[in-house]
Short mmCIF file of C-alpha atoms in Angstrom, two decimals:
data_model
loop_
_atom_site.label_atom_id
_atom_site.label_comp_id
_atom_site.label_asym_id
_atom_site.label_seq_id
_atom_site.Cartn_x
_atom_site.Cartn_y
_atom_site.Cartn_z
CA UNK Y 114 10.29 18.76 18.56
CA UNK Y 115 6.50 17.88 18.81
CA UNK Y 116 6.23 17.09 15.11
CA UNK Y 117 9.36 14.91 15.30
CA UNK Y 118 7.78 12.98 18.19
CA UNK Y 119 4.54 12.53 16.20
CA UNK Y 120 6.47 11.18 13.43
CA UNK Y 121 8.56 8.85 15.40
CA UNK Y 122 5.12 7.37 16.77
CA UNK Y 123 3.76 7.06 13.26
CA UNK Y 124 6.95 5.31 11.99
CA UNK Y 125 7.18 3.09 14.92
CA UNK Y 126 3.39 2.03 14.66
CA UNK Y 127 3.66 1.68 10.87
CA UNK Y 128 6.64 -0.78 11.34
CA UNK Y 129 4.70 -2.71 14.09
CA UNK Y 130 1.36 -2.72 12.19
CA UNK Y 131 3.17 -3.83 9.08
CA UNK Y 132 4.96 -6.74 10.79
CA UNK Y 133 2.42 -7.80 13.40
CA UNK Y 134 -0.87 -6.50 12.52
CA UNK Y 135 -3.35 -3.87 13.71
CA UNK Y 136 -5.17 -5.65 16.60
CA UNK Y 137 -2.09 -7.57 17.70
CA UNK Y 138 -0.05 -4.33 18.29
CA UNK Y 139 -1.13 -2.55 21.52
CA UNK Y 140 -0.61 1.15 22.44
CA UNK Y 141 1.81 0.01 25.12
CA UNK Y 142 4.08 -1.69 22.60
CA UNK Y 143 4.03 1.42 20.25
CA UNK Y 144 4.98 3.54 23.26
CA UNK Y 145 7.74 1.16 24.38
CA UNK Y 146 9.19 0.75 20.83
CA UNK Y 147 9.04 4.49 20.19
CA UNK Y 148 10.50 5.21 23.70
CA UNK Y 149 8.17 7.95 24.48
CA UNK Y 150 5.80 8.59 27.41
CA UNK Y 151 2.17 7.67 27.26
CA UNK Y 152 1.13 11.27 27.50
CA UNK Y 153 3.38 12.00 24.33
CA UNK Y 154 1.25 9.52 22.39
CA UNK Y 155 -2.04 10.93 23.66
CA UNK Y 156 -0.88 14.49 22.94
CA UNK Y 157 -0.56 13.59 19.35
CA UNK Y 158 -3.34 11.01 18.89
CA UNK Y 159 -6.79 10.71 20.67
CA UNK Y 160 -6.92 6.99 20.20
CA UNK Y 161 -5.28 3.94 18.68
CA UNK Y 162 -7.63 4.13 15.68
CA UNK Y 163 -6.32 7.85 15.11
CA UNK Y 164 -2.79 6.52 15.17
CA UNK Y 165 -3.73 3.74 12.66
CA UNK Y 166 -5.28 6.30 10.30
CA UNK Y 167 -2.00 8.43 10.59
CA UNK Y 168 0.12 5.63 9.83
CA UNK Y 169 -2.00 4.47 6.81
CA UNK Y 170 -2.04 7.92 5.28
CA UNK Y 171 1.75 8.02 5.67
CA UNK Y 172 2.12 4.66 4.05
CA UNK Y 173 -0.26 5.47 1.37
CA UNK Y 174 1.64 8.58 0.20
CA UNK Y 175 5.18 6.87 0.62
CA UNK Y 176 3.98 3.71 -1.11
CA UNK Y 177 2.28 5.54 -4.10
CA UNK Y 178 5.28 7.94 -4.51
CA UNK Y 179 7.61 5.06 -4.37
CA UNK Y 180 5.66 3.08 -6.94
CA UNK Y 181 5.45 5.81 -9.41
CA UNK Y 182 9.19 6.70 -8.94
CA UNK Y 183 10.12 2.93 -9.52
CA UNK Y 184 7.70 2.60 -12.51
CA UNK Y 185 9.04 5.79 -14.08
CA UNK Y 186 12.58 4.71 -13.42
CA UNK Y 187 11.95 1.16 -15.09
CA UNK Y 188 10.12 2.36 -18.17
CA UNK Y 189 9.82 5.47 -20.31
CA UNK Y 190 6.43 5.26 -22.13
CA UNK Y 191 2.88 4.83 -20.54
CA UNK Y 192 2.70 1.31 -22.27
CA UNK Y 193 5.99 0.17 -20.79
CA UNK Y 194 4.97 1.62 -17.42
CA UNK Y 195 1.82 -0.51 -17.29
CA UNK Y 196 4.19 -3.57 -17.60
CA UNK Y 197 6.56 -1.91 -15.24
CA UNK Y 198 4.09 -1.95 -12.38
CA UNK Y 199 4.57 -5.66 -12.09
CA UNK Y 200 8.31 -5.35 -12.20
CA UNK Y 201 8.07 -2.74 -9.34
CA UNK Y 202 5.89 -5.20 -7.39
CA UNK Y 203 8.38 -7.99 -8.13
CA UNK Y 204 11.14 -5.83 -6.54
CA UNK Y 205 8.98 -5.14 -3.57
CA UNK Y 206 7.91 -8.86 -3.07
CA UNK Y 207 11.45 -9.96 -3.16
CA UNK Y 208 12.74 -7.27 -0.59
CA UNK Y 209 13.11 -7.57 3.12
CA UNK Y 210 10.52 -4.87 3.48
CA UNK Y 211 7.70 -7.09 2.12
CA UNK Y 212 5.27 -8.21 4.80
CA UNK Y 213 2.00 -8.02 2.79
CA UNK Y 214 -0.08 -5.11 1.95
CA UNK Y 215 -0.95 -2.91 4.97
CA UNK Y 216 -4.18 -1.88 3.32
CA UNK Y 217 -5.47 -5.30 2.47
CA UNK Y 218 -4.73 -6.28 6.14
CA UNK Y 219 -6.43 -3.08 7.48
CA UNK Y 220 -9.51 -3.86 5.48
CA UNK Y 221 -9.54 -7.50 6.62
CA UNK Y 222 -9.11 -6.50 10.29
CA UNK Y 223 -11.51 -3.64 10.13
CA UNK Y 224 -14.13 -5.34 7.97
CA UNK Y 225 -16.88 -2.81 8.29
CA UNK Y 226 -16.90 -0.96 5.25
CA UNK Y 227 -18.03 2.38 7.16
CA UNK Y 228 -15.10 2.02 9.61
CA UNK Y 229 -12.64 5.07 8.83
CA UNK Y 230 -9.69 2.61 8.85
CA UNK Y 231 -11.46 0.38 6.21
CA UNK Y 232 -12.37 3.60 4.29
CA UNK Y 233 -8.70 4.73 4.36
CA UNK Y 234 -7.70 1.26 2.99
CA UNK Y 235 -10.28 1.44 0.14
CA UNK Y 236 -9.11 5.03 -0.78
CA UNK Y 237 -5.67 3.76 -1.27
CA UNK Y 238 -6.63 0.85 -3.33
CA UNK Y 239 -8.72 3.31 -5.37
CA UNK Y 240 -5.79 5.77 -5.86
CA UNK Y 241 -3.33 2.94 -7.01
CA UNK Y 242 -6.20 1.69 -9.46
CA UNK Y 243 -6.53 5.24 -10.76
CA UNK Y 244 -2.98 5.47 -11.25
CA UNK Y 245 -3.01 2.23 -13.36
CA UNK Y 246 -6.15 3.67 -15.19
CA UNK Y 247 -4.25 7.02 -15.99
CA UNK Y 248 -1.41 4.97 -17.42
CA UNK Y 249 -3.75 3.06 -19.63
CA UNK Y 250 -5.35 6.25 -20.86
CA UNK Y 251 -1.87 7.82 -21.48
CA UNK Y 252 -0.91 4.81 -23.55
CA UNK Y 253 -4.03 5.30 -25.68
CA UNK Y 254 -6.00 2.31 -24.39
CA UNK Y 255 -9.41 2.20 -26.24
CA UNK Y 256 -11.22 1.63 -22.87
CA UNK Y 257 -8.55 2.71 -20.18
CA UNK Y 258 -10.91 2.21 -17.22
CA UNK Y 259 -11.72 -1.42 -18.16
CA UNK Y 260 -7.99 -2.26 -18.95
CA UNK Y 261 -6.76 -0.44 -15.83
CA UNK Y 262 -9.20 -2.23 -13.62
CA UNK Y 263 -8.24 -5.60 -15.03
CA UNK Y 264 -4.44 -4.90 -14.82
CA UNK Y 265 -5.08 -3.65 -11.15
CA UNK Y 266 -6.93 -6.89 -10.34
CA UNK Y 267 -3.93 -8.85 -11.40
CA UNK Y 268 -1.63 -6.71 -9.41
CA UNK Y 269 -3.66 -6.84 -6.33
CA UNK Y 270 -4.05 -10.73 -6.74
CA UNK Y 271 -0.15 -10.83 -7.11
CA UNK Y 272 0.12 -9.06 -3.84
CA UNK Y 273 -2.13 -11.59 -2.00
CA UNK Y 274 -0.38 -14.48 -3.55
CA UNK Y 275 3.13 -13.11 -2.65
CA UNK Y 276 2.06 -12.74 0.87
CA UNK Y 277 -0.54 -15.49 1.50
CA UNK Y 278 1.34 -18.17 -0.50
CA UNK Y 279 4.82 -16.90 -0.10
CA UNK Y 280 4.87 -16.68 -4.04
CA UNK Y 281 7.89 -14.81 -4.81
CA UNK Y 282 7.00 -15.11 -8.65
CA UNK Y 283 3.52 -13.76 -8.17
CA UNK Y 284 4.27 -10.38 -9.96
CA UNK Y 285 5.92 -12.32 -12.89
CA UNK Y 286 2.93 -14.40 -13.17
CA UNK Y 287 0.70 -11.35 -13.18
CA UNK Y 288 2.76 -9.74 -15.75
CA UNK Y 289 2.47 -12.70 -18.08
CA UNK Y 290 -1.34 -12.81 -17.53
CA UNK Y 291 -1.53 -8.94 -18.34
CA UNK Y 292 0.32 -9.29 -21.60
CA UNK Y 293 -2.55 -10.58 -23.73
CA UNK Y 294 -4.80 -7.76 -22.25
CA UNK Y 295 -2.26 -5.18 -23.35
CA UNK Y 296 -1.80 -6.68 -26.57
CA UNK Y 297 -5.66 -6.72 -27.09
CA UNK Y 298 -5.55 -3.06 -26.39
CA UNK Y 299 -3.05 -2.52 -28.99
CA UNK Y 300 -0.26 -1.76 -26.40
#
C-alpha cells in the first residue's frame, strides 16, 4: 500500500510538473490531485525537491525506455536507428502527451548547475546523448562521439522548437539536417 501511495504521488506530481512547471506547482496542489493526506506525502518525501527528483528519475527511465523501444520498433540497423530517433521524436511532438521536455524545463527553473534537480536534468541529457553515441558506434561511424554529439544537438534543438515555437515539424527538419552528417560518416 505504501509503495502504491508513493507511486501515486510521483505520477501526480509528474503530470502536474509536466503541464504546469515545477515552481508553479505547489505541494498543496499535488496533495489535492493525488487525493492523499499531507502526512502521506511527507512520509514518502522530505521536501518538494525530493518529490521533484523522484518524478524526474521516474520520467528519465520511462522516457529513455520508451525512446529505445520506439526506435527499435521503427528501424532494424544502428544506422537506420540513428535516423529513427527523429521519427520517434516526431511521434512524441505530435501526441497529446507533448508539453516540452521536463528536463530542459527543470534545468531552466533550477539553473544553478550544482542544484540536485539541475544535476538530474543534466544526467538525463547525458544518458540520451550516450544512447545516440552508442548507436553511432554500433553503426560504424569513424568518430561516433562527434557524430553522436551532433545528432543529439539536432534532436535537442528540435525538442525546443517543437515546444517553444510550436513547430510540429521540428523533428522532420532535424532529420533532414542530420542526413548530410550521416552520409559524411558513411551511414
